[in-house]
């Protein structure tokens, strides 16, 4: 499976069973799994869509959005819990205020919007925050 390094954005080919043994990036030698959401720019996200074979769970948010701030810890907790169990899932945050190009491309009309992408295609989205249980259940239906 091709996975993106959260530190340098480098692409790595990692066998799924190797994810259990804390794989390192072949480019920058840092850990590929951090248990944390990855903040991405439009360019980085486009590359992830084009190249990564992982399930990408994206939180489209903005700093001025109250519900987004309230949802942020839920997203982080879900990232930590689900990544530990399903390392093929990546949690990504996109700041729609900074990254307007990708927000427009993905037709983000309200925030927070949570979307799931597989093989470069959006397969599901939900607008509005959820609690941790609901959010994890929703993500896991796509794993
Ligand atoms: Zn790296």
Short mmCIF file of N, CA and C and ligand atoms in Angstrom, two decimals:
data_model
loop_
_atom_site.label_atom_id
_atom_site.label_comp_id
_atom_site.label_asym_id
_atom_site.label_seq_id
_atom_site.Cartn_x
_atom_site.Cartn_y
_atom_site.Cartn_z
N UNK A 1 0.84 -1.19 0.00
CA UNK A 1 0.00 0.00 0.00
C UNK A 1 0.88 1.24 0.00
N UNK A 2 0.53 2.20 -0.85
CA UNK A 2 1.31 3.44 -0.90
C UNK A 2 0.77 4.40 0.16
N UNK A 3 1.64 4.85 1.01
CA UNK A 3 1.24 5.72 2.10
C UNK A 3 2.06 7.00 2.09
N UNK A 4 1.43 8.07 2.50
CA UNK A 4 2.11 9.37 2.54
C UNK A 4 2.76 9.56 3.89
N UNK A 5 3.97 10.09 3.87
CA UNK A 5 4.62 10.45 5.13
C UNK A 5 3.99 11.73 5.67
N UNK A 6 3.57 11.73 6.95
CA UNK A 6 2.95 12.94 7.51
C UNK A 6 3.96 14.07 7.74
N UNK A 7 5.26 13.75 7.69
CA UNK A 7 6.28 14.77 7.98
C UNK A 7 6.79 15.44 6.71
N UNK A 8 7.20 14.63 5.72
CA UNK A 8 7.81 15.20 4.52
C UNK A 8 6.93 15.06 3.29
N UNK A 9 5.80 14.35 3.40
CA UNK A 9 4.93 14.17 2.24
C UNK A 9 5.45 13.15 1.25
N UNK A 10 6.55 12.48 1.58
CA UNK A 10 7.12 11.47 0.69
C UNK A 10 6.21 10.25 0.61
N UNK A 11 6.26 9.58 -0.55
CA UNK A 11 5.44 8.39 -0.74
C UNK A 11 6.25 7.16 -0.38
N UNK A 12 5.61 6.25 0.35
CA UNK A 12 6.26 5.02 0.77
C UNK A 12 5.38 3.84 0.42
N UNK A 13 5.99 2.78 -0.04
CA UNK A 13 5.24 1.55 -0.25
C UNK A 13 5.45 0.66 0.97
N UNK A 14 4.38 0.37 1.67
CA UNK A 14 4.47 -0.40 2.91
C UNK A 14 3.46 -1.54 2.86
N UNK A 15 3.89 -2.75 3.15
CA UNK A 15 2.95 -3.87 3.23
C UNK A 15 2.06 -3.67 4.44
N UNK A 16 0.79 -4.01 4.30
CA UNK A 16 -0.18 -3.72 5.37
C UNK A 16 0.26 -4.36 6.69
N UNK A 17 0.82 -5.59 6.63
CA UNK A 17 1.22 -6.26 7.88
C UNK A 17 2.40 -5.54 8.55
N UNK A 18 3.18 -4.79 7.78
CA UNK A 18 4.33 -4.05 8.34
C UNK A 18 3.89 -2.84 9.17
N UNK A 19 2.66 -2.40 8.97
CA UNK A 19 2.18 -1.24 9.72
C UNK A 19 2.22 -1.49 11.23
N UNK A 20 2.14 -2.78 11.60
CA UNK A 20 2.14 -3.10 13.03
C UNK A 20 3.49 -2.84 13.69
N UNK A 21 4.57 -2.81 12.89
CA UNK A 21 5.90 -2.68 13.50
C UNK A 21 6.48 -1.28 13.32
N UNK A 22 5.63 -0.27 13.45
CA UNK A 22 6.04 1.13 13.47
C UNK A 22 6.98 1.50 12.31
N UNK A 23 6.49 1.41 11.08
CA UNK A 23 7.36 1.68 9.92
C UNK A 23 7.85 3.12 9.87
N UNK A 24 9.04 3.29 9.29
CA UNK A 24 9.64 4.63 9.14
C UNK A 24 9.58 5.05 7.67
N UNK A 25 9.58 6.36 7.48
CA UNK A 25 9.59 6.92 6.13
C UNK A 25 10.95 6.65 5.48
N UNK A 26 10.94 6.19 4.23
CA UNK A 26 12.18 5.93 3.51
C UNK A 26 12.93 7.21 3.14
N UNK A 27 12.26 8.35 3.22
CA UNK A 27 12.87 9.62 2.83
C UNK A 27 13.44 10.37 4.04
N UNK A 28 12.61 10.58 5.06
CA UNK A 28 13.05 11.40 6.20
C UNK A 28 13.29 10.58 7.46
N UNK A 29 13.00 9.27 7.41
CA UNK A 29 13.26 8.34 8.52
C UNK A 29 12.41 8.58 9.77
N UNK A 30 11.36 9.37 9.62
CA UNK A 30 10.48 9.56 10.78
C UNK A 30 9.33 8.56 10.72
N UNK A 31 8.61 8.41 11.83
CA UNK A 31 7.55 7.41 11.91
C UNK A 31 6.41 7.75 10.95
N UNK A 32 5.95 6.73 10.22
CA UNK A 32 4.84 6.95 9.29
C UNK A 32 3.50 7.04 10.01
N UNK A 33 3.42 6.40 11.18
CA UNK A 33 2.16 6.45 11.94
C UNK A 33 2.38 7.33 13.16
N UNK A 34 1.58 8.36 13.27
CA UNK A 34 1.75 9.28 14.40
C UNK A 34 0.55 9.25 15.33
N UNK A 35 -0.56 8.65 14.89
CA UNK A 35 -1.77 8.65 15.70
C UNK A 35 -2.41 10.02 15.80
N UNK A 36 -2.00 10.91 14.89
CA UNK A 36 -2.54 12.28 14.92
C UNK A 36 -3.03 12.66 13.52
N UNK A 37 -4.03 13.54 13.45
CA UNK A 37 -4.44 14.04 12.14
C UNK A 37 -3.28 14.79 11.48
N UNK A 38 -3.26 14.76 10.15
CA UNK A 38 -2.21 15.43 9.39
C UNK A 38 -2.81 16.68 8.74
N UNK A 39 -2.21 17.84 9.02
CA UNK A 39 -2.63 19.08 8.36
C UNK A 39 -2.07 19.09 6.95
N UNK A 40 -2.90 19.29 5.95
CA UNK A 40 -2.40 19.27 4.58
C UNK A 40 -2.78 20.52 3.81
N UNK A 41 -1.88 20.90 2.90
CA UNK A 41 -2.17 21.97 1.94
C UNK A 41 -2.94 21.36 0.77
N UNK A 42 -3.45 22.22 -0.12
CA UNK A 42 -4.15 21.75 -1.31
C UNK A 42 -3.26 20.82 -2.13
N UNK A 43 -1.99 21.24 -2.32
CA UNK A 43 -1.07 20.45 -3.16
C UNK A 43 -0.79 19.08 -2.54
N UNK A 44 -0.56 19.07 -1.24
CA UNK A 44 -0.30 17.80 -0.57
C UNK A 44 -1.51 16.88 -0.64
N UNK A 45 -2.69 17.48 -0.45
CA UNK A 45 -3.90 16.66 -0.47
C UNK A 45 -4.16 16.11 -1.88
N UNK A 46 -3.90 16.96 -2.88
CA UNK A 46 -4.09 16.49 -4.26
C UNK A 46 -3.18 15.29 -4.53
N UNK A 47 -1.95 15.37 -4.04
CA UNK A 47 -1.01 14.28 -4.23
C UNK A 47 -1.48 13.02 -3.48
N UNK A 48 -2.01 13.23 -2.28
CA UNK A 48 -2.53 12.10 -1.51
C UNK A 48 -3.68 11.43 -2.28
N UNK A 49 -4.55 12.26 -2.87
CA UNK A 49 -5.68 11.72 -3.64
C UNK A 49 -5.17 10.93 -4.84
N UNK A 50 -4.17 11.48 -5.52
CA UNK A 50 -3.67 10.85 -6.74
C UNK A 50 -2.90 9.57 -6.47
N UNK A 51 -2.13 9.57 -5.39
CA UNK A 51 -1.14 8.50 -5.20
C UNK A 51 -1.43 7.53 -4.06
N UNK A 52 -2.01 8.03 -2.99
CA UNK A 52 -2.14 7.19 -1.81
C UNK A 52 -3.22 6.15 -2.04
N UNK A 53 -2.99 4.95 -1.53
CA UNK A 53 -3.99 3.89 -1.64
C UNK A 53 -4.72 3.73 -0.32
N UNK A 54 -4.62 4.73 0.53
CA UNK A 54 -5.25 4.64 1.83
C UNK A 54 -6.64 5.23 1.83
N UNK A 55 -7.41 4.86 2.82
CA UNK A 55 -8.69 5.51 3.04
C UNK A 55 -8.38 6.85 3.71
N UNK A 56 -8.81 7.93 3.09
CA UNK A 56 -8.52 9.27 3.62
C UNK A 56 -9.79 9.85 4.23
N UNK A 57 -9.72 10.14 5.51
CA UNK A 57 -10.84 10.75 6.21
C UNK A 57 -10.48 12.21 6.44
N UNK A 58 -11.26 13.12 5.88
CA UNK A 58 -10.86 14.53 5.88
C UNK A 58 -11.84 15.38 6.68
N UNK A 59 -11.27 16.23 7.52
CA UNK A 59 -12.04 17.23 8.26
C UNK A 59 -11.77 18.58 7.58
N UNK A 60 -12.77 19.08 6.86
CA UNK A 60 -12.68 20.43 6.28
C UNK A 60 -13.16 21.40 7.34
N UNK A 61 -12.29 22.29 7.78
CA UNK A 61 -12.60 23.15 8.91
C UNK A 61 -12.07 24.56 8.65
N UNK A 62 -12.36 25.47 9.57
CA UNK A 62 -11.78 26.82 9.51
C UNK A 62 -11.62 27.33 10.94
N UNK A 63 -10.59 28.18 11.14
CA UNK A 63 -10.29 28.65 12.50
C UNK A 63 -11.42 29.46 13.14
N UNK A 64 -12.25 30.14 12.32
CA UNK A 64 -13.30 30.99 12.88
C UNK A 64 -14.58 30.22 13.20
N UNK A 65 -14.60 28.93 12.94
CA UNK A 65 -15.83 28.13 13.04
C UNK A 65 -15.91 27.44 14.40
N UNK A 66 -16.86 27.87 15.24
CA UNK A 66 -17.02 27.32 16.59
C UNK A 66 -17.24 25.82 16.60
N UNK A 67 -18.23 25.33 15.82
CA UNK A 67 -18.46 23.87 15.80
C UNK A 67 -17.22 23.08 15.35
N UNK A 68 -16.39 23.69 14.47
CA UNK A 68 -15.15 23.01 14.04
C UNK A 68 -14.20 22.85 15.23
N UNK A 69 -14.07 23.93 16.02
CA UNK A 69 -13.18 23.88 17.20
C UNK A 69 -13.65 22.81 18.17
N UNK A 70 -14.99 22.76 18.34
CA UNK A 70 -15.53 21.78 19.28
C UNK A 70 -15.33 20.35 18.77
N UNK A 71 -15.35 20.19 17.46
CA UNK A 71 -15.21 18.84 16.90
C UNK A 71 -13.75 18.38 16.85
N UNK A 72 -12.80 19.32 16.87
CA UNK A 72 -11.37 18.98 16.69
C UNK A 72 -10.88 17.87 17.63
N UNK A 73 -11.18 17.92 18.94
CA UNK A 73 -10.70 16.84 19.82
C UNK A 73 -11.33 15.48 19.47
N UNK A 74 -12.58 15.50 19.01
CA UNK A 74 -13.23 14.25 18.60
C UNK A 74 -12.48 13.65 17.42
N UNK A 75 -12.14 14.50 16.46
CA UNK A 75 -11.42 14.03 15.27
C UNK A 75 -10.06 13.46 15.67
N UNK A 76 -9.35 14.15 16.57
CA UNK A 76 -8.04 13.68 17.04
C UNK A 76 -8.15 12.35 17.77
N UNK A 77 -9.15 12.24 18.64
CA UNK A 77 -9.34 10.98 19.38
C UNK A 77 -9.65 9.83 18.44
N UNK A 78 -10.51 10.09 17.48
CA UNK A 78 -10.86 9.05 16.51
C UNK A 78 -9.63 8.65 15.71
N UNK A 79 -8.81 9.63 15.32
CA UNK A 79 -7.59 9.34 14.56
C UNK A 79 -6.69 8.39 15.35
N UNK A 80 -6.50 8.71 16.62
CA UNK A 80 -5.62 7.91 17.46
C UNK A 80 -6.17 6.49 17.62
N UNK A 81 -7.46 6.40 17.91
CA UNK A 81 -8.05 5.08 18.18
C UNK A 81 -8.15 4.24 16.92
N UNK A 82 -8.58 4.84 15.83
CA UNK A 82 -8.79 4.05 14.61
C UNK A 82 -7.45 3.73 13.94
N UNK A 83 -6.51 4.65 13.96
CA UNK A 83 -5.21 4.37 13.33
C UNK A 83 -4.49 3.21 14.03
N UNK A 84 -4.66 3.11 15.35
CA UNK A 84 -4.02 2.02 16.09
C UNK A 84 -4.55 0.66 15.62
N UNK A 85 -5.82 0.65 15.22
CA UNK A 85 -6.47 -0.59 14.83
C UNK A 85 -6.41 -0.81 13.31
N UNK A 86 -6.58 0.27 12.58
CA UNK A 86 -6.62 0.21 11.12
C UNK A 86 -5.62 1.21 10.55
N UNK A 87 -4.33 0.82 10.48
CA UNK A 87 -3.31 1.78 10.05
C UNK A 87 -3.45 2.20 8.59
N UNK A 88 -4.31 1.54 7.84
CA UNK A 88 -4.50 1.95 6.44
C UNK A 88 -5.40 3.18 6.31
N UNK A 89 -5.93 3.67 7.45
CA UNK A 89 -6.78 4.86 7.41
C UNK A 89 -5.94 6.08 7.80
N UNK A 90 -6.07 7.16 7.03
CA UNK A 90 -5.36 8.40 7.35
C UNK A 90 -6.37 9.50 7.67
N UNK A 91 -6.09 10.24 8.72
CA UNK A 91 -6.95 11.36 9.12
C UNK A 91 -6.27 12.66 8.74
N UNK A 92 -6.97 13.47 7.99
CA UNK A 92 -6.39 14.67 7.40
C UNK A 92 -7.25 15.88 7.76
N UNK A 93 -6.59 16.98 8.08
CA UNK A 93 -7.33 18.23 8.32
C UNK A 93 -6.98 19.23 7.23
N UNK A 94 -8.01 19.85 6.68
CA UNK A 94 -7.78 20.89 5.68
C UNK A 94 -8.44 22.17 6.15
N UNK A 95 -7.60 23.19 6.31
CA UNK A 95 -8.05 24.52 6.72
C UNK A 95 -8.62 25.20 5.48
N UNK A 96 -9.96 25.30 5.42
CA UNK A 96 -10.60 25.79 4.20
C UNK A 96 -10.38 27.29 4.00
N UNK A 97 -9.99 27.98 5.07
CA UNK A 97 -9.70 29.41 4.92
C UNK A 97 -8.39 29.61 4.16
N UNK A 98 -7.39 28.77 4.50
CA UNK A 98 -6.09 28.85 3.81
C UNK A 98 -6.10 28.13 2.47
N UNK A 99 -6.82 27.04 2.41
CA UNK A 99 -6.76 26.15 1.24
C UNK A 99 -8.06 26.23 0.45
N UNK A 100 -8.33 27.42 -0.10
CA UNK A 100 -9.63 27.62 -0.74
C UNK A 100 -9.76 26.84 -2.05
N UNK A 101 -8.63 26.58 -2.71
CA UNK A 101 -8.69 25.87 -3.99
C UNK A 101 -9.27 24.47 -3.81
N UNK A 102 -8.75 23.76 -2.83
CA UNK A 102 -9.21 22.38 -2.66
C UNK A 102 -10.63 22.36 -2.08
N UNK A 103 -10.95 23.35 -1.24
CA UNK A 103 -12.31 23.43 -0.69
C UNK A 103 -13.32 23.65 -1.82
N UNK A 104 -12.95 24.50 -2.79
CA UNK A 104 -13.83 24.74 -3.94
C UNK A 104 -13.94 23.49 -4.80
N UNK A 105 -12.79 22.85 -5.02
CA UNK A 105 -12.77 21.64 -5.84
C UNK A 105 -13.64 20.54 -5.24
N UNK A 106 -13.65 20.46 -3.91
CA UNK A 106 -14.44 19.43 -3.23
C UNK A 106 -15.86 19.91 -2.93
N UNK A 107 -16.23 21.11 -3.40
CA UNK A 107 -17.57 21.65 -3.21
C UNK A 107 -17.96 21.70 -1.73
N UNK A 108 -17.07 22.24 -0.92
CA UNK A 108 -17.37 22.37 0.50
C UNK A 108 -18.21 23.64 0.70
N UNK A 109 -19.45 23.45 1.13
CA UNK A 109 -20.37 24.58 1.28
C UNK A 109 -20.61 24.93 2.73
N UNK A 110 -20.41 23.98 3.62
CA UNK A 110 -20.57 24.29 5.04
C UNK A 110 -19.48 23.55 5.79
N UNK A 111 -19.13 24.06 6.95
CA UNK A 111 -18.11 23.40 7.75
C UNK A 111 -18.61 23.24 9.18
N UNK A 112 -18.15 22.25 9.92
CA UNK A 112 -17.23 21.23 9.39
C UNK A 112 -17.93 20.29 8.41
N UNK A 113 -17.21 19.91 7.37
CA UNK A 113 -17.65 18.82 6.50
C UNK A 113 -16.63 17.70 6.65
N UNK A 114 -17.14 16.49 6.83
CA UNK A 114 -16.28 15.32 6.97
C UNK A 114 -16.49 14.46 5.74
N UNK A 115 -15.39 14.10 5.09
CA UNK A 115 -15.51 13.35 3.85
C UNK A 115 -14.53 12.19 3.85
N UNK A 116 -14.93 11.12 3.18
CA UNK A 116 -14.08 9.92 3.07
C UNK A 116 -13.74 9.72 1.60
N UNK A 117 -12.45 9.55 1.32
CA UNK A 117 -11.98 9.33 -0.05
C UNK A 117 -11.27 7.98 -0.12
N UNK A 118 -11.51 7.28 -1.22
CA UNK A 118 -10.82 6.02 -1.46
C UNK A 118 -10.38 6.00 -2.91
N UNK A 119 -9.12 5.67 -3.16
CA UNK A 119 -8.57 5.65 -4.52
C UNK A 119 -8.88 6.94 -5.28
N UNK A 120 -8.77 8.06 -4.59
CA UNK A 120 -8.94 9.35 -5.25
C UNK A 120 -10.38 9.80 -5.43
N UNK A 121 -11.33 8.97 -5.04
CA UNK A 121 -12.75 9.31 -5.22
C UNK A 121 -13.41 9.53 -3.87
N UNK A 122 -14.25 10.55 -3.82
CA UNK A 122 -15.02 10.74 -2.60
C UNK A 122 -16.11 9.67 -2.54
N UNK A 123 -16.20 8.96 -1.41
CA UNK A 123 -17.23 7.91 -1.32
C UNK A 123 -18.33 8.28 -0.33
N UNK A 124 -18.08 9.24 0.56
CA UNK A 124 -19.14 9.64 1.48
C UNK A 124 -18.78 10.97 2.11
N UNK A 125 -19.79 11.73 2.54
CA UNK A 125 -19.52 12.94 3.32
C UNK A 125 -20.69 13.23 4.24
N UNK A 126 -20.36 13.92 5.32
CA UNK A 126 -21.38 14.36 6.27
C UNK A 126 -21.05 15.81 6.62
N UNK A 127 -22.05 16.66 6.63
CA UNK A 127 -21.83 18.04 7.07
C UNK A 127 -22.30 18.16 8.51
N UNK A 128 -21.48 18.80 9.33
CA UNK A 128 -21.83 19.01 10.74
C UNK A 128 -21.07 18.04 11.62
N UNK A 129 -20.88 18.45 12.87
CA UNK A 129 -20.10 17.67 13.82
C UNK A 129 -20.89 16.47 14.31
N UNK A 130 -20.17 15.48 14.80
CA UNK A 130 -20.77 14.30 15.42
C UNK A 130 -20.07 14.06 16.74
N UNK A 131 -20.67 13.19 17.58
CA UNK A 131 -19.92 12.81 18.77
C UNK A 131 -18.97 11.66 18.39
N UNK A 132 -18.07 11.32 19.31
CA UNK A 132 -16.99 10.37 19.00
C UNK A 132 -17.55 9.01 18.55
N UNK A 133 -18.56 8.52 19.25
CA UNK A 133 -19.12 7.21 18.92
C UNK A 133 -19.71 7.21 17.51
N UNK A 134 -20.51 8.23 17.23
CA UNK A 134 -21.12 8.33 15.90
C UNK A 134 -20.07 8.45 14.81
N UNK A 135 -19.07 9.29 15.08
CA UNK A 135 -18.05 9.55 14.07
C UNK A 135 -17.24 8.28 13.79
N UNK A 136 -16.85 7.58 14.85
CA UNK A 136 -16.08 6.34 14.66
C UNK A 136 -16.90 5.31 13.90
N UNK A 137 -18.17 5.19 14.25
CA UNK A 137 -19.03 4.23 13.55
C UNK A 137 -19.10 4.56 12.06
N UNK A 138 -19.24 5.86 11.78
CA UNK A 138 -19.35 6.30 10.38
C UNK A 138 -18.07 5.96 9.62
N UNK A 139 -16.91 6.27 10.23
CA UNK A 139 -15.64 5.98 9.55
C UNK A 139 -15.50 4.47 9.33
N UNK A 140 -15.83 3.70 10.35
CA UNK A 140 -15.59 2.25 10.28
C UNK A 140 -16.50 1.55 9.27
N UNK A 141 -17.61 2.18 8.88
CA UNK A 141 -18.44 1.56 7.85
C UNK A 141 -17.70 1.56 6.51
N UNK A 142 -16.63 2.39 6.38
CA UNK A 142 -15.92 2.48 5.10
C UNK A 142 -14.59 1.72 5.12
N UNK A 143 -14.19 1.18 6.29
CA UNK A 143 -12.89 0.51 6.38
C UNK A 143 -12.98 -0.89 5.76
ZN1 LIG B 1 9.07 11.41 5.45
#
